[in-house]
């Protein structure tokens, strides 16, 4: 019979050391403060606030559920979260939050139907660039949080240190990697999978394709004004430290996609 | 007396599977610590600690080895023809037990879907899916089905 692994530990450090022994190949990373337990999950389900979520969900400090790592690993299902939402509110108030759960269901169904889409372009780019125009490796300054964009460096640091960033922040980073730095979305998607505690292949990879425009009608981009609005003071959005993204959408589109043909 | 074994993998660390009508009460769960799979997935220490802590908190037995080998050994040990599990979405995870599933040695437990939609329908854009799913999605989940 295969050997049974330990279940008793003197401390969390003891457990972490044991996991390192079990999996010496694993990249060394900061350990999450989240300590999974059913008690914690039940607490988070109790705290779900559908009305607050609907009001603030796009803000980086918004009232999101923080249940995603537990959903990814099956400790709680999206059905259970939906039921908690409906226990706290009527369907109309809960709709925004349930719609986000539905995105996950949608990605899962798509991955089951088309597993080959997880790592391959579903459609062609609508950016005017060809697949080979995108780089095969992450730029060092992005990985090391030393880009010329201060607010993005803060998000990269948070991602590396905690394994979690807000969904809106994920879209900013993905757009920066794919459109500003012209890196293949697959490379960025793998970078996120390496770091995110809640990294779920369908949600992660299809979202990267959505940003890249290989699974959407147009590329997703953002600008400093948008970050400033949704960061609401939690990021450094001083224009002098974020020049690369400090422009109108029209100007950015012309700069990032000079060969783009509208309506293609 | 244990009648059934449920393989919990990293997409489904959930003890509620023991209450699935297909397995009944006399079932045991287990998890396989498969470093080859983790390496293919490039799981870092943060995620591995999270998974391990979840397993410890739920008191799920963890066996070291490859998913396929350990599942086979467990079946031999308990004289079972198959194990139960939830079908993973991740192709790498599915591949890791492909020999067992090809030999019908894994039975997939069907869970109550988030919404009951025709899986054959190809909803290539979310809002096409949502148009059909919305009404059901805003209803509480029904009882588990077999």
Short mmCIF file of C-alpha atoms in Angstrom, two decimals:
data_model
loop_
_atom_site.label_atom_id
_atom_site.label_comp_id
_atom_site.label_asym_id
_atom_site.label_seq_id
_atom_site.Cartn_x
_atom_site.Cartn_y
_atom_site.Cartn_z
CA UNK A 1 0.00 0.00 0.00
CA UNK A 2 1.19 3.54 -0.73
CA UNK A 3 2.55 5.45 2.25
CA UNK A 4 0.14 7.60 4.20
CA UNK A 5 1.14 11.19 4.72
CA UNK A 6 1.20 12.93 8.11
CA UNK A 7 -1.86 14.61 9.58
CA UNK A 8 -0.52 15.85 12.90
CA UNK A 9 1.67 18.93 13.11
CA UNK A 10 3.09 20.95 15.97
CA UNK A 11 2.60 24.20 14.11
CA UNK A 12 1.87 25.66 10.70
CA UNK A 13 5.61 26.00 10.08
CA UNK A 14 5.92 22.28 10.76
CA UNK A 15 3.23 21.56 8.16
CA UNK A 16 4.86 23.87 5.61
CA UNK A 17 8.22 22.16 6.15
CA UNK A 18 6.55 18.79 5.63
CA UNK A 19 4.92 19.90 2.35
CA UNK A 20 8.35 21.13 1.21
CA UNK A 21 9.73 17.67 1.97
CA UNK A 22 6.88 15.99 0.10
CA UNK A 23 7.22 18.27 -2.93
CA UNK A 24 10.79 19.53 -3.15
CA UNK A 25 10.18 20.53 -6.78
CA UNK A 26 7.65 23.22 -5.80
CA UNK A 27 8.68 26.84 -6.31
CA UNK A 28 9.28 28.53 -2.99
CA UNK A 29 6.57 31.14 -2.39
CA UNK A 30 5.10 33.16 0.45
CA UNK A 31 2.45 31.06 2.16
CA UNK A 32 -1.09 32.41 2.12
CA UNK A 33 -2.60 33.66 5.35
CA UNK A 34 -5.75 31.74 4.40
CA UNK A 35 -5.91 28.52 6.38
CA UNK A 36 -8.63 26.43 4.76
CA UNK A 37 -11.26 24.93 7.04
CA UNK A 38 -14.99 24.36 6.87
CA UNK A 39 -15.36 26.84 9.73
CA UNK A 40 -13.72 29.56 7.62
CA UNK A 41 -15.80 28.71 4.56
CA UNK A 42 -19.03 28.79 6.57
CA UNK A 43 -18.00 32.18 7.94
CA UNK A 44 -17.33 33.54 4.46
CA UNK A 45 -20.67 32.21 3.22
CA UNK A 46 -22.38 33.94 6.16
CA UNK A 47 -20.66 37.20 5.31
CA UNK A 48 -21.73 37.22 1.65
CA UNK A 49 -23.44 40.54 1.00
CA UNK A 50 -25.13 40.52 -2.43
CA UNK A 51 -26.18 44.17 -2.29
CA UNK A 52 -22.71 45.39 -1.25
CA UNK A 53 -21.19 43.14 -3.90
CA UNK A 54 -23.44 44.57 -6.61
CA UNK A 55 -22.56 48.12 -5.53
CA UNK A 56 -18.81 47.75 -5.13
CA UNK A 57 -17.63 44.65 -7.00
CA UNK A 58 -15.59 46.53 -9.64
CA UNK A 59 -13.63 48.46 -7.03
CA UNK A 60 -10.33 46.89 -6.00
CA UNK A 61 -11.38 47.12 -2.35
CA UNK A 62 -14.96 46.05 -3.12
CA UNK A 63 -17.03 43.57 -1.14
CA UNK A 64 -16.00 40.42 -3.00
CA UNK A 65 -16.54 37.03 -1.36
CA UNK A 66 -12.92 35.76 -1.14
CA UNK A 67 -14.32 32.26 -1.73
CA UNK A 68 -12.49 31.66 -5.02
CA UNK A 69 -9.63 29.42 -3.73
CA UNK A 70 -12.21 27.24 -2.00
CA UNK A 71 -14.37 27.04 -5.13
CA UNK A 72 -11.36 26.21 -7.34
CA UNK A 73 -10.45 23.26 -5.15
CA UNK A 74 -13.99 22.07 -4.66
CA UNK A 75 -14.24 22.78 -0.92
CA UNK A 76 -17.39 24.71 -1.69
CA UNK A 77 -19.40 24.58 -4.91
CA UNK A 78 -20.84 27.46 -6.91
CA UNK A 79 -24.23 25.89 -6.19
CA UNK A 80 -23.64 26.31 -2.44
CA UNK A 81 -22.51 29.91 -2.94
CA UNK A 82 -25.60 30.62 -5.05
CA UNK A 83 -27.78 29.17 -2.28
CA UNK A 84 -26.03 31.38 0.30
CA UNK A 85 -26.66 34.42 -1.93
CA UNK A 86 -30.35 33.56 -2.22
CA UNK A 87 -30.55 32.99 1.54
CA UNK A 88 -29.29 36.54 2.09
CA UNK A 89 -31.24 38.35 -0.61
CA UNK A 90 -33.88 38.13 -3.27
CA UNK A 91 -32.91 36.99 -6.75
CA UNK A 92 -32.87 40.51 -8.14
CA UNK A 93 -30.39 41.80 -5.52
CA UNK A 94 -28.29 38.66 -5.84
CA UNK A 95 -28.19 38.63 -9.61
CA UNK A 96 -24.80 40.35 -10.08
CA UNK A 97 -23.08 37.90 -7.76
CA UNK A 98 -24.88 34.89 -9.23
CA UNK A 99 -23.92 36.08 -12.71
CA UNK A 100 -20.26 35.98 -11.68
CA UNK A 101 -20.76 32.39 -10.51
CA UNK A 102 -22.38 31.72 -13.87
CA UNK A 103 -19.24 32.93 -15.65
CA UNK A 104 -17.38 30.13 -13.88
CA UNK A 105 -20.04 27.61 -14.92
CA UNK A 106 -19.82 28.92 -18.48
CA UNK A 107 -16.01 28.53 -18.60
CA UNK A 108 -16.24 25.02 -17.14
CA UNK A 109 -18.78 23.92 -19.73
CA UNK A 110 -16.66 25.37 -22.50
CA UNK A 111 -13.55 23.58 -21.23
CA UNK A 112 -15.41 20.27 -21.13
CA UNK A 113 -16.70 20.75 -24.66
CA UNK A 114 -13.41 22.06 -26.05
CA UNK A 115 -10.45 21.09 -23.87
CA UNK A 116 -8.12 22.00 -26.74
CA UNK A 117 -9.25 25.65 -26.44
CA UNK A 118 -7.67 25.97 -23.01
CA UNK A 119 -4.22 26.66 -24.48
CA UNK A 120 -4.95 27.50 -28.12
CA UNK A 121 -6.35 30.61 -29.78
CA UNK A 122 -10.09 30.12 -30.14
CA UNK A 123 -10.34 32.89 -32.73
CA UNK A 124 -7.88 35.15 -34.50
CA UNK A 125 -6.61 38.32 -32.80
CA UNK A 126 -8.64 41.46 -33.50
CA UNK A 127 -5.65 43.66 -32.71
CA UNK A 128 -4.08 43.83 -36.16
CA UNK A 129 -1.18 41.71 -34.89
CA UNK A 130 -0.46 38.12 -35.90
CA UNK A 131 0.15 35.32 -33.35
CA UNK A 132 3.89 35.37 -34.08
CA UNK A 133 4.08 39.08 -33.23
CA UNK A 134 3.62 38.16 -29.56
CA UNK A 135 6.61 37.17 -27.39
CA UNK A 136 7.17 33.71 -25.91
CA UNK A 137 8.47 34.82 -22.52
CA UNK A 138 7.46 37.13 -19.72
CA UNK A 139 9.58 40.30 -19.53
CA UNK A 140 11.79 40.27 -16.42
CA UNK A 141 10.60 43.68 -15.27
CA UNK A 142 7.00 42.43 -15.19
CA UNK A 143 7.89 39.31 -13.22
CA UNK A 144 9.97 41.42 -10.81
CA UNK A 145 7.37 44.21 -10.45
CA UNK A 146 9.73 46.79 -11.95
CA UNK A 147 7.66 47.98 -14.91
CA UNK A 148 7.41 51.71 -15.70
CA UNK A 149 3.83 51.63 -14.36
CA UNK A 150 3.74 52.09 -10.58
CA UNK A 151 0.17 50.95 -9.98
CA UNK A 152 0.76 47.71 -11.90
CA UNK A 153 3.94 47.03 -9.92
CA UNK A 154 1.87 47.21 -6.74
CA UNK A 155 -0.60 44.69 -8.16
CA UNK A 156 2.22 42.33 -9.22
CA UNK A 157 3.71 42.56 -5.73
CA UNK A 158 0.34 41.72 -4.19
CA UNK A 159 -0.06 38.79 -6.58
CA UNK A 160 3.39 37.42 -5.74
CA UNK A 161 3.03 37.89 -1.99
CA UNK A 162 -0.55 36.74 -1.42
CA UNK A 163 -1.56 34.69 -4.48
CA UNK A 164 -4.68 36.78 -4.89
CA UNK A 165 -5.66 39.99 -6.67
CA UNK A 166 -9.08 41.38 -7.49
CA UNK A 167 -10.60 40.30 -10.82
CA UNK A 168 -10.44 43.86 -12.18
CA UNK A 169 -6.74 43.93 -11.31
CA UNK A 170 -6.27 40.64 -13.18
CA UNK A 171 -7.76 42.24 -16.28
CA UNK A 172 -5.41 45.24 -15.96
CA UNK A 173 -2.33 43.02 -15.66
CA UNK A 174 -3.44 40.68 -18.45
CA UNK A 175 -4.10 43.62 -20.79
CA UNK A 176 -0.74 45.18 -19.94
CA UNK A 177 1.14 41.92 -20.58
CA UNK A 178 -0.66 41.07 -23.83
CA UNK A 179 -1.22 44.52 -25.38
CA UNK A 180 1.42 46.87 -23.98
CA UNK A 181 4.23 44.28 -23.83
CA UNK A 182 2.86 42.12 -26.66
CA UNK A 183 3.41 38.77 -24.93
CA UNK A 184 1.46 35.64 -25.90
CA UNK A 185 -1.62 35.29 -23.69
CA UNK A 186 -0.62 31.68 -22.96
CA UNK A 187 2.59 32.91 -21.32
CA UNK A 188 0.68 35.34 -19.14
CA UNK A 189 -1.96 32.76 -18.30
CA UNK A 190 0.73 30.34 -17.11
CA UNK A 191 2.33 33.14 -15.06
CA UNK A 192 -0.99 33.68 -13.28
CA UNK A 193 -1.50 29.92 -12.79
CA UNK A 194 1.93 29.75 -11.16
CA UNK A 195 1.05 32.45 -8.65
CA UNK A 196 -2.68 32.45 -8.01
CA UNK A 197 -4.00 30.41 -5.12
CA UNK A 198 -7.36 30.23 -6.88
CA UNK A 199 -5.93 29.68 -10.38
CA UNK A 200 -8.52 27.63 -12.24
CA UNK A 201 -7.58 26.70 -15.81
CA UNK A 202 -10.90 27.44 -17.56
CA UNK A 203 -11.61 30.73 -15.73
CA UNK A 204 -8.01 31.87 -15.99
CA UNK A 205 -7.18 30.91 -19.55
CA UNK A 206 -10.48 31.88 -21.16
CA UNK A 207 -10.31 35.24 -19.38
CA UNK A 208 -6.83 35.80 -20.83
CA UNK A 209 -8.23 34.93 -24.27
CA UNK A 210 -11.09 37.37 -23.67
CA UNK A 211 -8.56 40.13 -22.90
CA UNK A 212 -6.36 39.16 -25.85
CA UNK A 213 -9.36 39.25 -28.24
CA UNK A 214 -8.98 35.62 -29.30
CA UNK A 215 -12.26 34.98 -27.53
CA UNK A 216 -14.01 38.34 -27.79
CA UNK A 217 -14.97 40.93 -30.37
CA UNK A 218 -12.19 43.36 -29.46
CA UNK A 219 -9.12 43.60 -27.23
CA UNK A 220 -9.66 44.73 -23.63
CA UNK A 221 -7.60 47.75 -22.66
CA UNK A 222 -7.72 50.19 -19.75
CA UNK A 223 -6.20 53.52 -18.87
CA UNK A 224 -4.98 55.38 -15.81
CA UNK A 225 -8.29 57.19 -15.36
CA UNK A 226 -10.03 53.82 -15.05
CA UNK A 227 -7.46 52.50 -12.56
CA UNK A 228 -7.69 55.72 -10.54
CA UNK A 229 -11.47 55.38 -10.33
CA UNK A 230 -11.57 51.73 -9.29
CA UNK A 231 -8.45 51.75 -7.09
CA UNK A 232 -10.10 54.51 -5.08
CA UNK A 233 -6.90 55.39 -3.25
CA UNK A 234 -5.45 51.92 -2.73
CA UNK A 235 -2.88 52.22 -5.56
CA UNK A 236 -0.32 54.83 -6.61
CA UNK A 237 -2.03 56.46 -9.59
CA UNK A 238 0.14 59.56 -9.85
CA UNK A 239 0.40 60.37 -13.60
CA UNK A 240 4.18 60.90 -13.45
CA UNK A 241 4.66 57.30 -12.27
CA UNK A 242 2.14 55.75 -14.67
CA UNK A 243 2.83 57.50 -17.98
CA UNK A 244 2.49 54.40 -20.18
CA UNK A 245 -1.19 54.07 -19.36
CA UNK A 246 -2.01 57.75 -18.95
CA UNK A 247 -3.90 58.45 -22.18
CA UNK A 248 -7.38 58.38 -23.66
CA UNK A 249 -8.76 55.09 -24.97
CA UNK A 250 -8.56 56.44 -28.54
CA UNK A 251 -4.89 57.38 -28.16
CA UNK A 252 -4.04 54.04 -26.55
CA UNK A 253 -5.85 52.11 -29.24
CA UNK A 254 -3.88 53.91 -31.95
CA UNK A 255 -0.62 53.37 -30.10
CA UNK A 256 -1.17 49.71 -29.22
CA UNK A 257 -2.97 48.54 -32.36
CA UNK A 258 -1.69 50.63 -35.29
CA UNK A 259 -2.66 47.92 -37.81
CA UNK A 260 -6.10 47.30 -36.39
CA UNK A 261 -8.94 47.50 -38.88
CA UNK A 262 -12.22 48.49 -37.22
CA UNK A 263 -14.99 45.94 -37.54
CA UNK A 264 -12.67 43.08 -38.47
CA UNK B 1 -17.63 -2.06 6.64
CA UNK B 2 -16.42 0.13 3.80
CA UNK B 3 -18.17 -0.45 0.46
CA UNK B 4 -16.90 2.32 -1.76
CA UNK B 5 -13.83 4.46 -2.26
CA UNK B 6 -13.98 8.05 -3.47
CA UNK B 7 -10.87 9.60 -4.98
CA UNK B 8 -10.79 13.28 -4.10
CA UNK B 9 -8.60 15.30 -6.43
CA UNK B 10 -7.61 18.94 -6.36
CA UNK B 11 -10.78 20.09 -8.16
CA UNK B 12 -13.07 18.32 -5.70
CA UNK B 13 -11.89 18.23 -2.08
CA UNK B 14 -15.39 17.79 -0.74
CA UNK B 15 -16.62 15.36 1.90
CA UNK B 16 -20.24 15.86 0.79
CA UNK B 17 -19.47 13.37 -1.99
CA UNK B 18 -19.83 10.64 0.65
CA UNK B 19 -23.52 11.50 0.73
CA UNK B 20 -23.96 11.06 -3.01
CA UNK B 21 -26.79 8.54 -3.64
CA UNK B 22 -24.51 6.43 -5.81
CA UNK B 23 -22.04 5.68 -3.02
CA UNK B 24 -24.09 5.51 0.15
CA UNK B 25 -22.86 5.96 3.69
CA UNK B 26 -20.26 3.23 3.85
CA UNK B 27 -17.67 5.00 1.75
CA UNK B 28 -14.18 6.31 2.37
CA UNK B 29 -12.36 9.15 0.69
CA UNK B 30 -8.68 9.53 -0.14
CA UNK B 31 -6.35 11.96 -1.91
CA UNK B 32 -3.21 11.21 -3.87
CA UNK B 33 -0.18 13.45 -3.47
CA UNK B 34 1.03 13.11 -7.06
CA UNK B 35 4.20 15.14 -7.58
CA UNK B 36 4.34 14.37 -11.31
CA UNK B 37 0.92 15.91 -11.72
CA UNK B 38 1.82 18.88 -9.50
CA UNK B 39 4.99 19.41 -11.51
CA UNK B 40 3.10 19.35 -14.80
CA UNK B 41 0.71 21.94 -13.34
CA UNK B 42 3.68 23.94 -11.96
CA UNK B 43 1.95 24.24 -8.58
CA UNK B 44 4.05 26.34 -6.25
CA UNK B 45 4.46 25.91 -2.51
CA UNK B 46 1.60 28.32 -1.72
CA UNK B 47 -0.99 26.25 -3.53
CA UNK B 48 0.39 22.94 -2.27
CA UNK B 49 0.26 24.13 1.35
CA UNK B 50 -3.32 25.33 0.80
CA UNK B 51 -4.33 21.92 -0.58
CA UNK B 52 -2.53 20.04 2.18
CA UNK B 53 -4.06 22.18 4.93
CA UNK B 54 -7.51 21.62 3.43
CA UNK B 55 -6.95 17.85 3.46
CA UNK B 56 -5.68 17.91 7.04
CA UNK B 57 -8.60 20.03 8.23
CA UNK B 58 -11.05 17.55 6.67
CA UNK B 59 -9.03 14.58 7.90
CA UNK B 60 -8.77 13.13 4.41
CA UNK B 61 -6.12 10.37 4.14
CA UNK B 62 -3.34 11.40 1.76
CA UNK B 63 -1.22 8.83 -0.08
CA UNK B 64 2.00 9.61 -1.89
CA UNK B 65 2.42 8.33 -5.45
CA UNK B 66 0.92 8.69 -8.89
CA UNK B 67 -2.84 9.15 -9.16
CA UNK B 68 -3.24 6.07 -11.29
CA UNK B 69 -0.97 3.77 -9.25
CA UNK B 70 -2.40 4.70 -5.88
CA UNK B 71 -5.99 4.33 -7.10
CA UNK B 72 -5.11 0.84 -8.37
CA UNK B 73 -3.45 -0.11 -5.10
CA UNK B 74 -6.45 1.13 -3.16
CA UNK B 75 -8.80 -0.96 -5.30
CA UNK B 76 -6.63 -4.03 -4.76
CA UNK B 77 -6.36 -3.41 -1.04
CA UNK B 78 -10.11 -3.16 -0.60
CA UNK B 79 -10.98 -5.68 -3.30
CA UNK B 80 -13.01 -3.20 -5.35
CA UNK B 81 -13.62 -3.18 -9.10
CA UNK B 82 -13.78 0.60 -9.36
CA UNK B 83 -13.44 3.85 -7.48
CA UNK B 84 -15.72 6.88 -7.58
CA UNK B 85 -14.76 10.45 -8.28
CA UNK B 86 -15.96 13.70 -9.79
CA UNK B 87 -14.87 14.12 -13.38
CA UNK B 88 -12.18 16.80 -13.48
CA UNK B 89 -12.16 19.57 -16.07
CA UNK B 90 -8.39 19.85 -16.17
CA UNK B 91 -7.11 17.67 -19.07
CA UNK B 92 -3.81 17.05 -17.25
CA UNK B 93 -5.65 15.61 -14.27
CA UNK B 94 -7.87 13.50 -16.50
CA UNK B 95 -4.81 12.24 -18.33
CA UNK B 96 -3.22 11.17 -15.05
CA UNK B 97 -5.87 8.46 -14.60
CA UNK B 98 -6.66 7.81 -18.23
CA UNK B 99 -5.73 4.12 -17.97
CA UNK B 100 -8.26 3.65 -15.17
CA UNK B 101 -11.07 5.55 -16.86
CA UNK B 102 -10.43 3.69 -20.14
CA UNK B 103 -10.84 0.43 -18.22
CA UNK B 104 -14.07 1.64 -16.56
CA UNK B 105 -12.35 1.56 -13.19
CA UNK B 106 -13.49 5.08 -12.37
CA UNK B 107 -17.16 5.89 -12.04
CA UNK B 108 -17.96 9.58 -12.26
CA UNK B 109 -20.33 11.01 -9.69
CA UNK B 110 -22.75 13.43 -11.33
CA UNK B 111 -23.51 16.51 -9.28
CA UNK B 112 -26.54 18.73 -9.47
CA UNK B 113 -25.61 21.20 -12.22
CA UNK B 114 -25.51 24.94 -11.59
CA UNK B 115 -28.11 25.20 -14.34
CA UNK B 116 -29.65 22.40 -16.35
CA UNK B 117 -28.73 23.22 -19.95
CA UNK B 118 -28.20 21.06 -22.96
CA UNK B 119 -24.45 20.42 -22.83
CA UNK B 120 -24.42 19.85 -26.56
CA UNK B 121 -25.36 23.47 -27.19
CA UNK B 122 -22.30 25.51 -28.10
CA UNK B 123 -22.73 28.84 -26.29
CA UNK B 124 -19.67 30.57 -27.59
CA UNK B 125 -20.41 33.89 -25.91
CA UNK B 126 -21.33 34.27 -22.26
CA UNK B 127 -24.39 36.37 -22.92
CA UNK B 128 -25.85 33.69 -25.20
CA UNK B 129 -25.38 31.22 -22.36
CA UNK B 130 -26.75 33.68 -19.79
CA UNK B 131 -29.87 34.32 -21.84
CA UNK B 132 -30.74 30.64 -21.52
CA UNK B 133 -29.33 30.06 -18.04
CA UNK B 134 -30.53 33.17 -16.18
CA UNK B 135 -33.92 31.96 -14.99
CA UNK B 136 -32.56 28.67 -13.60
CA UNK B 137 -29.41 30.29 -12.21
CA UNK B 138 -31.48 32.58 -10.00
CA UNK B 139 -33.24 29.62 -8.36
CA UNK B 140 -31.89 27.68 -5.35
CA UNK B 141 -30.14 24.41 -6.11
CA UNK B 142 -32.29 21.30 -6.24
CA UNK B 143 -31.56 18.11 -4.34
CA UNK B 144 -28.61 16.01 -5.54
CA UNK B 145 -29.33 13.63 -8.33
CA UNK B 146 -27.66 10.36 -9.10
#
